[in-house]
mmCIF file of C-alpha atoms in Angstrom:
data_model
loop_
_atom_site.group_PDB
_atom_site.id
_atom_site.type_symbol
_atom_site.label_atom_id
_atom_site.label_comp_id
_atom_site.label_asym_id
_atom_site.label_seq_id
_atom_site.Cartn_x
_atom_site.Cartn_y
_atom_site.Cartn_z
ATOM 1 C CA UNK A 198 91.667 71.715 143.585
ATOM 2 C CA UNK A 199 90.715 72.536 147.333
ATOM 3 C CA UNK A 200 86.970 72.791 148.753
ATOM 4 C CA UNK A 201 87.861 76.377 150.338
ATOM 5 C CA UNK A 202 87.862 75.621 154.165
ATOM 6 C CA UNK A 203 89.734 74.465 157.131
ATOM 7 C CA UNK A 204 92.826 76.705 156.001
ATOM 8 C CA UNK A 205 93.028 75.376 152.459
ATOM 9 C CA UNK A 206 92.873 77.799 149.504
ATOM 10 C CA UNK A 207 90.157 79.834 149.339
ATOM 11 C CA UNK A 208 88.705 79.795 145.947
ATOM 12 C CA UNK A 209 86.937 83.049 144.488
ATOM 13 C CA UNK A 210 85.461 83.437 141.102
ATOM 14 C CA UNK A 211 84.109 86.392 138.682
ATOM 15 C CA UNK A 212 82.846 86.738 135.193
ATOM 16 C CA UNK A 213 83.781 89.651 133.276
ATOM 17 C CA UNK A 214 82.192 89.569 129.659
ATOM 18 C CA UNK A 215 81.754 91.974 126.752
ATOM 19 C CA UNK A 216 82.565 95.789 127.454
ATOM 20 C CA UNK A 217 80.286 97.203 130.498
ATOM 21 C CA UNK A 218 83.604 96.676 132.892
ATOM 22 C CA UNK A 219 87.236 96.715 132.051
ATOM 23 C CA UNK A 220 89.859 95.020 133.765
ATOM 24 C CA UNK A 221 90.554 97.604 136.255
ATOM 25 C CA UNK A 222 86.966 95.848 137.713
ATOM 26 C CA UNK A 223 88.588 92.528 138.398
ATOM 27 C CA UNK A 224 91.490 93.840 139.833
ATOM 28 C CA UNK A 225 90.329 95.974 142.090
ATOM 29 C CA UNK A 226 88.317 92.813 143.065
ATOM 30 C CA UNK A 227 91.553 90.810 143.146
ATOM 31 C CA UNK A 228 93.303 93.903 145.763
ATOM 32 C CA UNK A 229 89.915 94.060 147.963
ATOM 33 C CA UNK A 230 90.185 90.133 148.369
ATOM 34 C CA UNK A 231 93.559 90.498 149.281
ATOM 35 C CA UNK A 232 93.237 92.905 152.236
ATOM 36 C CA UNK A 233 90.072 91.069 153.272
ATOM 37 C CA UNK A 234 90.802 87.324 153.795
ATOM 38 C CA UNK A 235 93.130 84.934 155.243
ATOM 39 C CA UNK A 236 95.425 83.761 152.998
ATOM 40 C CA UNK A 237 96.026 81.505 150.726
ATOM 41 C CA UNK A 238 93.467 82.412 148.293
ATOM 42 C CA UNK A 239 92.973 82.319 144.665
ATOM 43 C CA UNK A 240 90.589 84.599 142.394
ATOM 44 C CA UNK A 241 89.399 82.921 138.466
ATOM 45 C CA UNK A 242 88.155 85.520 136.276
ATOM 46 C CA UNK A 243 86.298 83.309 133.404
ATOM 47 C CA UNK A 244 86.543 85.810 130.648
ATOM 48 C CA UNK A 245 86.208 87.023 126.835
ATOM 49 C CA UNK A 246 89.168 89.013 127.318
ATOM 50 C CA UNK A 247 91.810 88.492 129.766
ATOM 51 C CA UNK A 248 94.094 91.722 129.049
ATOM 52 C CA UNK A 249 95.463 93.983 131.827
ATOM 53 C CA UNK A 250 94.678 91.488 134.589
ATOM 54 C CA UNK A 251 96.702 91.485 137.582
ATOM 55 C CA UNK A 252 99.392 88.633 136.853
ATOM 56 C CA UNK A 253 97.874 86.733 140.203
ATOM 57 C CA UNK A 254 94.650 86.616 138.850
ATOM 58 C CA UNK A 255 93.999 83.390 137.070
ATOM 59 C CA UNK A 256 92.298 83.632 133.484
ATOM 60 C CA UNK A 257 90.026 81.299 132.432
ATOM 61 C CA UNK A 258 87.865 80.921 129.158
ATOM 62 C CA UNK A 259 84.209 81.990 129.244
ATOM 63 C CA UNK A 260 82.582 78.141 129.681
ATOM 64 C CA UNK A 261 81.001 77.138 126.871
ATOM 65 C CA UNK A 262 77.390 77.164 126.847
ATOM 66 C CA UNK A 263 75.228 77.365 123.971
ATOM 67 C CA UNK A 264 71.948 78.639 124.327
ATOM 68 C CA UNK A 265 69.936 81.364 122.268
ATOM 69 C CA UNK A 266 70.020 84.283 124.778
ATOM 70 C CA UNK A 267 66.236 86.050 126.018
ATOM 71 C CA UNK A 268 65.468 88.850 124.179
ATOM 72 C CA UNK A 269 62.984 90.246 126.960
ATOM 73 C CA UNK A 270 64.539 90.459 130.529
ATOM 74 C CA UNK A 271 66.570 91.853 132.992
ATOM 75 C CA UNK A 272 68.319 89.422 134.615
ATOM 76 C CA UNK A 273 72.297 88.887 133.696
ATOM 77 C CA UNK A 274 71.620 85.208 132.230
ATOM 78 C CA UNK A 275 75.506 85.231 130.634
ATOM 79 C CA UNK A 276 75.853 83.917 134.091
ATOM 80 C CA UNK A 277 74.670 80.727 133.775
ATOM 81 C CA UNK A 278 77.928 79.933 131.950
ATOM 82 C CA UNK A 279 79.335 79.097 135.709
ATOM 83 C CA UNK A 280 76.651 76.721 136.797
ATOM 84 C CA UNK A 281 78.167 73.997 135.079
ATOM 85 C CA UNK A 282 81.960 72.718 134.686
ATOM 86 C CA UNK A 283 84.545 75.106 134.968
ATOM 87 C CA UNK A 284 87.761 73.134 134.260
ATOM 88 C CA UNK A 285 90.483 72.659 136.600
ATOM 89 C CA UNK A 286 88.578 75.039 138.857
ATOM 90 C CA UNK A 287 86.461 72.270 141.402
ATOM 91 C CA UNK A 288 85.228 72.485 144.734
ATOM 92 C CA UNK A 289 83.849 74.976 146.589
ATOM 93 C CA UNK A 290 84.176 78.835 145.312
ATOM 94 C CA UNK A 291 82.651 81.830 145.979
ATOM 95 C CA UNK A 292 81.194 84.413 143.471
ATOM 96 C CA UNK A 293 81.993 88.031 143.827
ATOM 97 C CA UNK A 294 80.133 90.117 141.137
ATOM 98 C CA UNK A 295 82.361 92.912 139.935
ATOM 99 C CA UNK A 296 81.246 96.066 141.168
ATOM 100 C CA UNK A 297 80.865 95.197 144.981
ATOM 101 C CA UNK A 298 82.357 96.642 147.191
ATOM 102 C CA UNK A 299 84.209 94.662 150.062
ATOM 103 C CA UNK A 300 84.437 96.331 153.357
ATOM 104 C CA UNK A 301 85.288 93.405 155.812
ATOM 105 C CA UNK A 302 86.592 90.037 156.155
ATOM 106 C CA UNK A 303 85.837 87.455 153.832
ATOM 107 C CA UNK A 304 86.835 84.219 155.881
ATOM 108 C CA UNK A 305 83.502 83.513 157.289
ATOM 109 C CA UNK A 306 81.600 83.156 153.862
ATOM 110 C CA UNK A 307 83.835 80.160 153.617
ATOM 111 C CA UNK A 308 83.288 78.596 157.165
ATOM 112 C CA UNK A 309 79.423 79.297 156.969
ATOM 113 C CA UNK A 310 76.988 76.197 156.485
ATOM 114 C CA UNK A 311 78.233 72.971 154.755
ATOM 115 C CA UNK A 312 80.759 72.772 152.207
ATOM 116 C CA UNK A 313 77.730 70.895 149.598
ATOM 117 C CA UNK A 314 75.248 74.240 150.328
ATOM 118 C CA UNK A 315 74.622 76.609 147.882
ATOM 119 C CA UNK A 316 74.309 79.810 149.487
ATOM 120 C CA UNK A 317 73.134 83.302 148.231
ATOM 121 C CA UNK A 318 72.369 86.759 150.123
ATOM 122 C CA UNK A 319 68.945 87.240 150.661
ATOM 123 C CA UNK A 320 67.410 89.963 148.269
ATOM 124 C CA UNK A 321 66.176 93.307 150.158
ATOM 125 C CA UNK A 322 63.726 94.056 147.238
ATOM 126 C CA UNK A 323 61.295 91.202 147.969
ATOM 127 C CA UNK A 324 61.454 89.999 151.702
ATOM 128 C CA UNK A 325 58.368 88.243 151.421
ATOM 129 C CA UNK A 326 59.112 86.546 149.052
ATOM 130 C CA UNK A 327 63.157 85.280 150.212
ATOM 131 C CA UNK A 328 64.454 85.584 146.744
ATOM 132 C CA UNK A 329 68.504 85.427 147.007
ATOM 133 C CA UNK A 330 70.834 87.705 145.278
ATOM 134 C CA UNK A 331 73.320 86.281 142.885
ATOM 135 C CA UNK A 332 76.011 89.168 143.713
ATOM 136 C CA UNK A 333 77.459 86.621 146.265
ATOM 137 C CA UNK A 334 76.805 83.345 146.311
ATOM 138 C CA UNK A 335 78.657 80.259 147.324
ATOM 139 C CA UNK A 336 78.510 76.889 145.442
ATOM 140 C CA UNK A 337 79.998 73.672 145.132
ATOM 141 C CA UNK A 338 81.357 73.876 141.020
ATOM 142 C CA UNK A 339 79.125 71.665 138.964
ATOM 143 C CA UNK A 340 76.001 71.412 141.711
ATOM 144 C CA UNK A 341 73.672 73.846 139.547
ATOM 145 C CA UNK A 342 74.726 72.138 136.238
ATOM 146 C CA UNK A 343 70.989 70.520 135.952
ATOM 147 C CA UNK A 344 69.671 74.201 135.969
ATOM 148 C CA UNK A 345 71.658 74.764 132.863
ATOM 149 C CA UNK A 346 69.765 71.641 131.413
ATOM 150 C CA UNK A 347 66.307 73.646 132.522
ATOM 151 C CA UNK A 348 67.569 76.892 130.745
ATOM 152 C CA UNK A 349 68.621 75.793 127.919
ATOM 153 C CA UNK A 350 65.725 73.697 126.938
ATOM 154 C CA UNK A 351 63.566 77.094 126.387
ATOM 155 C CA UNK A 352 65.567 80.376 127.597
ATOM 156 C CA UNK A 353 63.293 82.778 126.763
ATOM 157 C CA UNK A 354 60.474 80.826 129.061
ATOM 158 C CA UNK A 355 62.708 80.712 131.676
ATOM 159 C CA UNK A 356 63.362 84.243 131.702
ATOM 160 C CA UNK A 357 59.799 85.193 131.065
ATOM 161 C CA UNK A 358 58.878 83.123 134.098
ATOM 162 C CA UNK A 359 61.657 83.586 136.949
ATOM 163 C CA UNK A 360 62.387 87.366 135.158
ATOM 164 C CA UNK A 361 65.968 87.495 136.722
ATOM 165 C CA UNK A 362 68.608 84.550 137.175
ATOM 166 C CA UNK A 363 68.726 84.868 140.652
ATOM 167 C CA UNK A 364 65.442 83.670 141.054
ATOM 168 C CA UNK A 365 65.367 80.936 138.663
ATOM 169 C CA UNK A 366 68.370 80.024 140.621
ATOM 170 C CA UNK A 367 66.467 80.472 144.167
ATOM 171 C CA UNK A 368 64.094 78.680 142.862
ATOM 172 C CA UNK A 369 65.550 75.679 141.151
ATOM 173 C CA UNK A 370 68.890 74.816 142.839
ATOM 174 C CA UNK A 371 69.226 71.379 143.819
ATOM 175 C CA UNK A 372 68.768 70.674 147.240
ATOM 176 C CA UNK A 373 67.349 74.340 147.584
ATOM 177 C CA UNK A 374 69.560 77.338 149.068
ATOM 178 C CA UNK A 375 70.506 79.137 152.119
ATOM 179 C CA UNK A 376 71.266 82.980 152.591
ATOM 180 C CA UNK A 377 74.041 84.561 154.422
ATOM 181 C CA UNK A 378 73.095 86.216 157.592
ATOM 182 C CA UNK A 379 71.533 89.116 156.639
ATOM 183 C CA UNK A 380 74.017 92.053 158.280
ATOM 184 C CA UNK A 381 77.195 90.490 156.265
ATOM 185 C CA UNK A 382 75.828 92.237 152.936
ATOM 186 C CA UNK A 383 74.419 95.968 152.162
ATOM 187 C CA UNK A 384 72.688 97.043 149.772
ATOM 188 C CA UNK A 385 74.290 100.405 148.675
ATOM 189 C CA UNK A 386 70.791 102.461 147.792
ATOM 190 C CA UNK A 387 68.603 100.440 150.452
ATOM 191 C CA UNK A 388 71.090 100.417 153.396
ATOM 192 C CA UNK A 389 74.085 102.878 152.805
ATOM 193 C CA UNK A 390 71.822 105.818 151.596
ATOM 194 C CA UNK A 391 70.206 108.127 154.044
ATOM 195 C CA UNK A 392 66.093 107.924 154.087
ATOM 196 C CA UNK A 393 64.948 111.070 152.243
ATOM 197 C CA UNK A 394 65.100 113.522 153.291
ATOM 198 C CA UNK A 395 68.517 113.279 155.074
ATOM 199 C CA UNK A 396 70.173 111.615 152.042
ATOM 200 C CA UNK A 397 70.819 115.521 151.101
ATOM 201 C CA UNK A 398 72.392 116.377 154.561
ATOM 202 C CA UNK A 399 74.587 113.290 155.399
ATOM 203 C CA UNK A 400 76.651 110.773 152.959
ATOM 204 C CA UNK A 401 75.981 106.827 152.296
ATOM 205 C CA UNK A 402 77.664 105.222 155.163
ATOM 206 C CA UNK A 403 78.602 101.870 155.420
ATOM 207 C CA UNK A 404 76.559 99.415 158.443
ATOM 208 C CA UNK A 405 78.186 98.515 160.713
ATOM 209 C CA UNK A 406 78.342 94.842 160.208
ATOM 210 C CA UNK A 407 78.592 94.840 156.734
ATOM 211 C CA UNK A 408 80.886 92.487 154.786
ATOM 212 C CA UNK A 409 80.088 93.486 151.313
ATOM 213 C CA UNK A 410 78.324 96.291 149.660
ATOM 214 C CA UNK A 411 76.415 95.104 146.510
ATOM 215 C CA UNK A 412 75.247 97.561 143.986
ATOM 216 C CA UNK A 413 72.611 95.578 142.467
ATOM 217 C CA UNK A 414 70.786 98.348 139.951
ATOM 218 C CA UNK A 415 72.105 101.195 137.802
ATOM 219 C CA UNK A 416 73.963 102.576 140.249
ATOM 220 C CA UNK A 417 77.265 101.669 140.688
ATOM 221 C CA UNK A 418 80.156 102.300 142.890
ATOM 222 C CA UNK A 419 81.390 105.447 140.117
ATOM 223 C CA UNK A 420 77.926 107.032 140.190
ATOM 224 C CA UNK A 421 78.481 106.619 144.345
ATOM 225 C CA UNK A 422 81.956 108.018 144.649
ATOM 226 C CA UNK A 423 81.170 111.103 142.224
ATOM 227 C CA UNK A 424 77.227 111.644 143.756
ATOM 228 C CA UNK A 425 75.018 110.387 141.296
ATOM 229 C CA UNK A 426 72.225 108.005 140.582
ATOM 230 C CA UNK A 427 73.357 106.384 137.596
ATOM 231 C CA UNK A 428 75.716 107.551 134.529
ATOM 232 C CA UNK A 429 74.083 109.527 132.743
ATOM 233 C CA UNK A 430 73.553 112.195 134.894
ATOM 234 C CA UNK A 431 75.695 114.598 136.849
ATOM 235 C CA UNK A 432 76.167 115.776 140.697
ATOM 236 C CA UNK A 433 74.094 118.803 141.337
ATOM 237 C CA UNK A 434 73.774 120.250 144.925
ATOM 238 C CA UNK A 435 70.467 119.907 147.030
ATOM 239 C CA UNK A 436 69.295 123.057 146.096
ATOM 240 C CA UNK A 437 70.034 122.350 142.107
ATOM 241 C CA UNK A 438 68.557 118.672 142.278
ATOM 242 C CA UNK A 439 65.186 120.269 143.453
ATOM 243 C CA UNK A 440 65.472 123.010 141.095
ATOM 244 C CA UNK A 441 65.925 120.744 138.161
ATOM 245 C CA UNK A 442 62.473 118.666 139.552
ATOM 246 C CA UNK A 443 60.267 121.716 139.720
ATOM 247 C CA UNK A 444 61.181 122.469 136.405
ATOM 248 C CA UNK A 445 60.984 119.222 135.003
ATOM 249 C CA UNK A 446 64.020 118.394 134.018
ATOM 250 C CA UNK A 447 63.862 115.012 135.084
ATOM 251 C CA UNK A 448 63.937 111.274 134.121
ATOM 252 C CA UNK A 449 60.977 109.944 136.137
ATOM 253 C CA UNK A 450 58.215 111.346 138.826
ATOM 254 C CA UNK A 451 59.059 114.261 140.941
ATOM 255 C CA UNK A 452 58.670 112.151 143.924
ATOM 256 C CA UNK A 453 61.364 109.901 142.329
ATOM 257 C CA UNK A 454 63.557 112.661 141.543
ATOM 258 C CA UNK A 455 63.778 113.802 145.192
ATOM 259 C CA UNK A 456 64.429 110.852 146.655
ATOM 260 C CA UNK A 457 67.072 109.385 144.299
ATOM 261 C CA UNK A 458 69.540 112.278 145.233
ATOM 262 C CA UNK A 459 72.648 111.070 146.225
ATOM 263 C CA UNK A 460 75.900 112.843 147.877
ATOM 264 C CA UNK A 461 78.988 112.081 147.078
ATOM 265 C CA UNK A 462 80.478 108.727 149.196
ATOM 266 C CA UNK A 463 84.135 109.106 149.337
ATOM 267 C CA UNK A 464 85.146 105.702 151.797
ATOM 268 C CA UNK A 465 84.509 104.309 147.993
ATOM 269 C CA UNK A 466 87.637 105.901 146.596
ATOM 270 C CA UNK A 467 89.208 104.257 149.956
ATOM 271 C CA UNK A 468 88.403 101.129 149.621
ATOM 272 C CA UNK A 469 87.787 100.282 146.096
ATOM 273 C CA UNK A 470 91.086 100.707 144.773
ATOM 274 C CA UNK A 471 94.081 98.442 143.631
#
Protein backbone atom coordinates (compact mmCIF):
# COMPACT_ATOMS: atom_id res chain seq x y z
CA UNK A 1 0.00 0.00 0.00
CA UNK A 2 1.26 3.74 -0.19
CA UNK A 3 3.05 5.72 2.80
CA UNK A 4 0.43 8.73 2.33
CA UNK A 5 2.66 11.57 0.86
CA UNK A 6 4.17 13.15 -2.12
CA UNK A 7 0.68 12.80 -4.01
CA UNK A 8 0.21 9.10 -3.33
CA UNK A 9 -2.98 7.88 -1.61
CA UNK A 10 -3.71 9.25 1.41
CA UNK A 11 -4.56 6.63 3.86
CA UNK A 12 -7.20 7.37 6.75
CA UNK A 13 -8.40 4.97 9.32
CA UNK A 14 -11.35 4.67 12.08
CA UNK A 15 -12.63 2.13 14.48
CA UNK A 16 -16.20 1.84 14.98
CA UNK A 17 -17.06 -0.97 17.62
CA UNK A 18 -20.11 -2.12 19.58
CA UNK A 19 -23.27 0.28 19.53
CA UNK A 20 -22.29 3.96 20.92
CA UNK A 21 -22.09 5.13 16.97
CA UNK A 22 -23.84 3.81 13.96
CA UNK A 23 -22.70 3.93 10.58
CA UNK A 24 -24.05 7.22 9.74
CA UNK A 25 -20.64 8.18 12.09
CA UNK A 26 -18.22 6.78 9.58
CA UNK A 27 -19.78 8.15 6.78
CA UNK A 28 -20.16 11.34 7.59
CA UNK A 29 -16.38 10.90 8.33
CA UNK A 30 -15.91 9.39 4.87
CA UNK A 31 -18.01 12.86 3.15
CA UNK A 32 -15.94 15.39 5.53
CA UNK A 33 -12.63 13.68 4.20
CA UNK A 34 -13.81 14.04 0.91
CA UNK A 35 -14.43 17.82 0.80
CA UNK A 36 -11.29 18.31 2.89
CA UNK A 37 -8.25 16.71 1.14
CA UNK A 38 -6.54 16.30 -2.05
CA UNK A 39 -7.38 13.41 -3.66
CA UNK A 40 -6.70 10.24 -4.00
CA UNK A 41 -7.52 9.10 -0.63
CA UNK A 42 -8.79 6.09 1.01
CA UNK A 43 -10.73 5.75 4.50
CA UNK A 44 -10.56 1.80 6.49
CA UNK A 45 -13.16 1.50 8.99
CA UNK A 46 -11.85 -1.73 11.11
CA UNK A 47 -15.17 -2.81 12.42
CA UNK A 48 -17.66 -5.35 14.30
CA UNK A 49 -20.20 -4.45 11.92
CA UNK A 50 -19.73 -3.11 8.57
CA UNK A 51 -23.56 -2.47 7.51
CA UNK A 52 -24.77 0.79 5.88
CA UNK A 53 -21.25 1.98 5.06
CA UNK A 54 -20.74 4.14 2.22
CA UNK A 55 -19.70 1.60 -0.68
CA UNK A 56 -16.15 3.72 -0.88
CA UNK A 57 -15.42 3.09 2.48
CA UNK A 58 -13.26 0.06 2.89
CA UNK A 59 -14.34 -2.54 5.70
CA UNK A 60 -12.00 -4.22 7.56
CA UNK A 61 -12.26 -6.79 10.53
CA UNK A 62 -11.74 -5.54 14.09
CA UNK A 63 -7.76 -6.85 14.49
CA UNK A 64 -7.53 -9.45 16.63
CA UNK A 65 -6.20 -8.82 19.93
CA UNK A 66 -6.77 -10.77 22.92
CA UNK A 67 -6.45 -9.24 26.09
CA UNK A 68 -8.81 -9.24 29.27
CA UNK A 69 -10.19 -5.65 29.06
CA UNK A 70 -9.71 -3.04 32.52
CA UNK A 71 -12.51 -3.03 34.51
CA UNK A 72 -11.56 0.46 36.18
CA UNK A 73 -10.81 3.30 33.61
CA UNK A 74 -11.68 5.73 31.28
CA UNK A 75 -9.65 5.56 28.55
CA UNK A 76 -11.08 3.81 25.11
CA UNK A 77 -8.41 0.82 25.33
CA UNK A 78 -10.56 -1.19 22.33
CA UNK A 79 -8.15 0.99 20.54
CA UNK A 80 -5.20 -0.70 20.95
CA UNK A 81 -6.54 -3.21 18.40
CA UNK A 82 -4.79 -0.71 15.66
CA UNK A 83 -1.37 -0.54 17.16
CA UNK A 84 -0.41 -3.64 15.70
CA UNK A 85 -0.94 -5.29 12.07
CA UNK A 86 -3.76 -4.28 10.20
CA UNK A 87 -3.64 -6.45 7.03
CA UNK A 88 -3.28 -5.19 3.65
CA UNK A 89 -3.58 -1.75 5.20
CA UNK A 90 0.57 -0.64 5.61
CA UNK A 91 2.26 2.49 5.66
CA UNK A 92 1.51 5.56 6.90
CA UNK A 93 -2.34 6.39 7.96
CA UNK A 94 -3.96 8.75 9.85
CA UNK A 95 -6.60 8.21 12.65
CA UNK A 96 -9.74 10.21 12.67
CA UNK A 97 -11.90 9.34 15.78
CA UNK A 98 -15.55 9.36 14.83
CA UNK A 99 -17.21 12.20 16.19
CA UNK A 100 -14.75 15.04 15.05
CA UNK A 101 -15.57 17.37 13.30
CA UNK A 102 -13.42 18.46 10.17
CA UNK A 103 -13.49 22.05 9.26
CA UNK A 104 -10.36 22.47 6.95
CA UNK A 105 -7.92 20.82 4.84
CA UNK A 106 -6.49 17.68 5.68
CA UNK A 107 -3.32 17.58 3.30
CA UNK A 108 -0.90 18.99 5.69
CA UNK A 109 -1.33 16.25 8.49
CA UNK A 110 0.20 14.13 5.81
CA UNK A 111 3.19 16.41 4.74
CA UNK A 112 3.98 17.28 8.49
CA UNK A 113 7.24 15.72 10.12
CA UNK A 114 8.71 12.40 8.79
CA UNK A 115 6.85 9.71 7.29
CA UNK A 116 8.44 7.08 10.47
CA UNK A 117 6.92 9.84 13.30
CA UNK A 118 4.16 9.10 15.26
CA UNK A 119 2.31 12.13 15.78
CA UNK A 120 -0.66 13.06 18.12
CA UNK A 121 -2.43 16.55 19.02
CA UNK A 122 -1.31 17.85 22.07
CA UNK A 123 -3.99 17.49 24.93
CA UNK A 124 -5.49 21.00 26.23
CA UNK A 125 -6.43 19.35 29.62
CA UNK A 126 -2.85 18.94 30.90
CA UNK A 127 -0.34 21.44 29.21
CA UNK A 128 2.15 20.85 31.69
CA UNK A 129 2.27 17.86 31.39
CA UNK A 130 2.29 17.48 27.01
CA UNK A 131 0.09 14.49 27.07
CA UNK A 132 -1.19 13.92 23.26
CA UNK A 133 -4.67 13.22 22.27
CA UNK A 134 -5.44 10.04 20.46
CA UNK A 135 -8.48 11.74 18.43
CA UNK A 136 -5.85 12.34 15.64
CA UNK A 137 -2.88 10.82 15.43
CA UNK A 138 -0.60 9.78 12.66
CA UNK A 139 1.45 6.50 12.61
CA UNK A 140 3.41 4.34 10.58
CA UNK A 141 1.00 0.74 10.77
CA UNK A 142 2.79 -1.72 12.96
CA UNK A 143 5.33 1.01 14.82
CA UNK A 144 3.29 0.83 18.25
CA UNK A 145 2.90 -3.01 17.99
CA UNK A 146 5.52 -3.42 21.10
CA UNK A 147 2.98 -1.30 23.18
CA UNK A 148 0.46 -3.98 22.55
CA UNK A 149 3.14 -6.46 24.01
CA UNK A 150 3.25 -3.90 27.27
CA UNK A 151 -0.65 -3.96 27.50
CA UNK A 152 -1.33 -7.09 27.23
CA UNK A 153 1.07 -8.47 29.68
CA UNK A 154 -1.16 -6.83 32.66
CA UNK A 155 -4.11 -4.49 31.22
CA UNK A 156 -5.59 -3.57 34.15
CA UNK A 157 -1.95 -2.13 35.48
CA UNK A 158 -1.59 -0.38 32.54
CA UNK A 159 -4.74 1.33 32.79
CA UNK A 160 -4.46 1.90 36.48
CA UNK A 161 -1.13 3.56 35.79
CA UNK A 162 -1.35 5.71 32.42
CA UNK A 163 -5.50 6.00 33.27
CA UNK A 164 -6.29 6.76 29.52
CA UNK A 165 -4.65 5.18 26.25
CA UNK A 166 -3.49 8.25 25.05
CA UNK A 167 -1.10 8.55 27.62
CA UNK A 168 0.17 5.16 27.83
CA UNK A 169 0.63 5.81 24.21
CA UNK A 170 2.46 9.36 24.87
CA UNK A 171 4.28 7.76 27.03
CA UNK A 172 5.49 4.54 25.55
CA UNK A 173 5.66 4.94 21.74
CA UNK A 174 8.79 3.95 20.27
CA UNK A 175 10.99 6.55 19.37
CA UNK A 176 8.64 8.96 21.43
CA UNK A 177 5.96 11.35 19.65
CA UNK A 178 5.41 14.67 18.20
CA UNK A 179 2.15 16.90 18.28
CA UNK A 180 0.58 18.76 15.52
CA UNK A 181 0.90 22.44 15.72
CA UNK A 182 -1.31 23.39 18.16
CA UNK A 183 -3.97 25.83 16.06
CA UNK A 184 -4.72 22.78 13.46
CA UNK A 185 -7.06 21.11 16.25
CA UNK A 186 -9.94 22.61 18.69
CA UNK A 187 -11.18 21.44 21.33
CA UNK A 188 -15.02 21.95 21.06
CA UNK A 189 -15.78 22.87 25.03
CA UNK A 190 -12.17 24.46 25.65
CA UNK A 191 -11.84 26.50 22.39
CA UNK A 192 -15.24 26.73 20.45
CA UNK A 193 -17.33 27.61 23.63
CA UNK A 194 -17.60 31.13 24.84
CA UNK A 195 -15.87 31.78 28.52
CA UNK A 196 -18.82 32.03 30.94
CA UNK A 197 -20.46 34.14 31.05
CA UNK A 198 -20.79 34.92 27.28
CA UNK A 199 -21.31 31.22 26.39
CA UNK A 200 -25.18 32.31 27.06
CA UNK A 201 -25.01 35.39 24.67
CA UNK A 202 -22.93 34.13 21.65
CA UNK A 203 -22.66 30.44 19.98
CA UNK A 204 -19.43 27.98 19.86
CA UNK A 205 -17.53 29.28 16.97
CA UNK A 206 -15.00 27.63 15.22
CA UNK A 207 -10.93 29.28 15.47
CA UNK A 208 -9.84 30.45 13.01
CA UNK A 209 -7.08 28.12 12.15
CA UNK A 210 -8.64 25.15 13.09
CA UNK A 211 -8.38 21.91 11.08
CA UNK A 212 -10.37 19.63 13.22
CA UNK A 213 -12.72 19.98 16.06
CA UNK A 214 -12.36 17.06 18.56
CA UNK A 215 -15.01 16.39 21.07
CA UNK A 216 -13.03 14.56 23.50
CA UNK A 217 -15.69 14.17 26.68
CA UNK A 218 -19.44 13.58 26.88
CA UNK A 219 -20.25 16.02 24.71
CA UNK A 220 -20.55 15.35 21.33
CA UNK A 221 -21.23 17.02 18.12
CA UNK A 222 -25.46 16.07 18.68
CA UNK A 223 -25.44 17.55 22.20
CA UNK A 224 -23.55 20.74 20.20
CA UNK A 225 -25.88 21.10 17.27
CA UNK A 226 -29.15 20.77 19.55
CA UNK A 227 -27.48 23.03 22.75
CA UNK A 228 -26.65 20.70 25.29
CA UNK A 229 -23.94 19.37 27.49
CA UNK A 230 -24.28 15.83 27.07
CA UNK A 231 -27.42 13.43 26.23
CA UNK A 232 -29.19 13.22 28.80
CA UNK A 233 -30.29 16.49 29.20
CA UNK A 234 -32.25 18.98 27.18
CA UNK A 235 -31.78 22.74 25.74
CA UNK A 236 -33.23 25.19 28.15
CA UNK A 237 -32.79 29.00 27.59
CA UNK A 238 -30.38 31.18 29.81
CA UNK A 239 -32.94 32.20 31.95
CA UNK A 240 -34.31 28.35 32.45
CA UNK A 241 -30.65 26.88 32.84
CA UNK A 242 -30.21 29.28 35.90
CA UNK A 243 -33.57 28.64 37.10
CA UNK A 244 -33.11 24.93 37.12
CA UNK A 245 -29.51 25.65 39.30
CA UNK A 246 -31.13 27.73 41.98
CA UNK A 247 -33.50 25.16 42.45
CA UNK A 248 -31.33 22.36 42.31
CA UNK A 249 -32.20 20.58 39.68
CA UNK A 250 -28.90 19.78 38.65
CA UNK A 251 -26.25 17.05 38.00
CA UNK A 252 -23.19 18.59 39.69
CA UNK A 253 -22.18 22.05 41.64
CA UNK A 254 -24.01 25.17 40.87
CA UNK A 255 -20.87 26.67 39.71
CA UNK A 256 -20.69 23.71 37.25
CA UNK A 257 -24.12 24.07 36.19
CA UNK A 258 -23.61 27.69 35.04
CA UNK A 259 -20.80 27.30 33.24
CA UNK A 260 -21.57 24.11 31.27
CA UNK A 261 -24.49 25.94 29.41
CA UNK A 262 -24.24 25.61 25.95
CA UNK A 263 -26.23 27.34 22.87
CA UNK A 264 -27.10 25.74 20.14
CA UNK A 265 -23.99 25.55 17.26
CA UNK A 266 -25.62 25.23 13.98
CA UNK A 267 -22.15 25.39 11.41
CA UNK A 268 -22.36 21.58 12.93
CA UNK A 269 -25.44 20.67 10.93
CA UNK A 270 -23.26 22.39 7.98
CA UNK A 271 -20.51 20.65 8.06
CA UNK A 272 -21.07 17.36 9.60
CA UNK A 273 -23.21 15.88 7.15
CA UNK A 274 -22.95 13.24 4.26
Amino acid sequence: MSDGRNGSVKQFICIKWGTKYGPEYVNRLYAMIARNVTPPFRLYCFTDDDSALHPDIAARPLPVFDYEPPKRTFGKWPKSRLWGDLGDVTGTVLFLDLDVIITGSLDDFFDYGDPEDTILGLNPNTPLEKMGQTSVYRMKVGRLAALQDIFKADPQAAADKYRFEQRFVTRNAPGGVKFWPRAWMAHFRMHCVPNFPLNYFREPRIPPKARIVIFAGGLNPPDALAGRWDATLTHQSPLEHLRAGLAGRRKESFVKHMRHYLRPTPWVKDLWTE
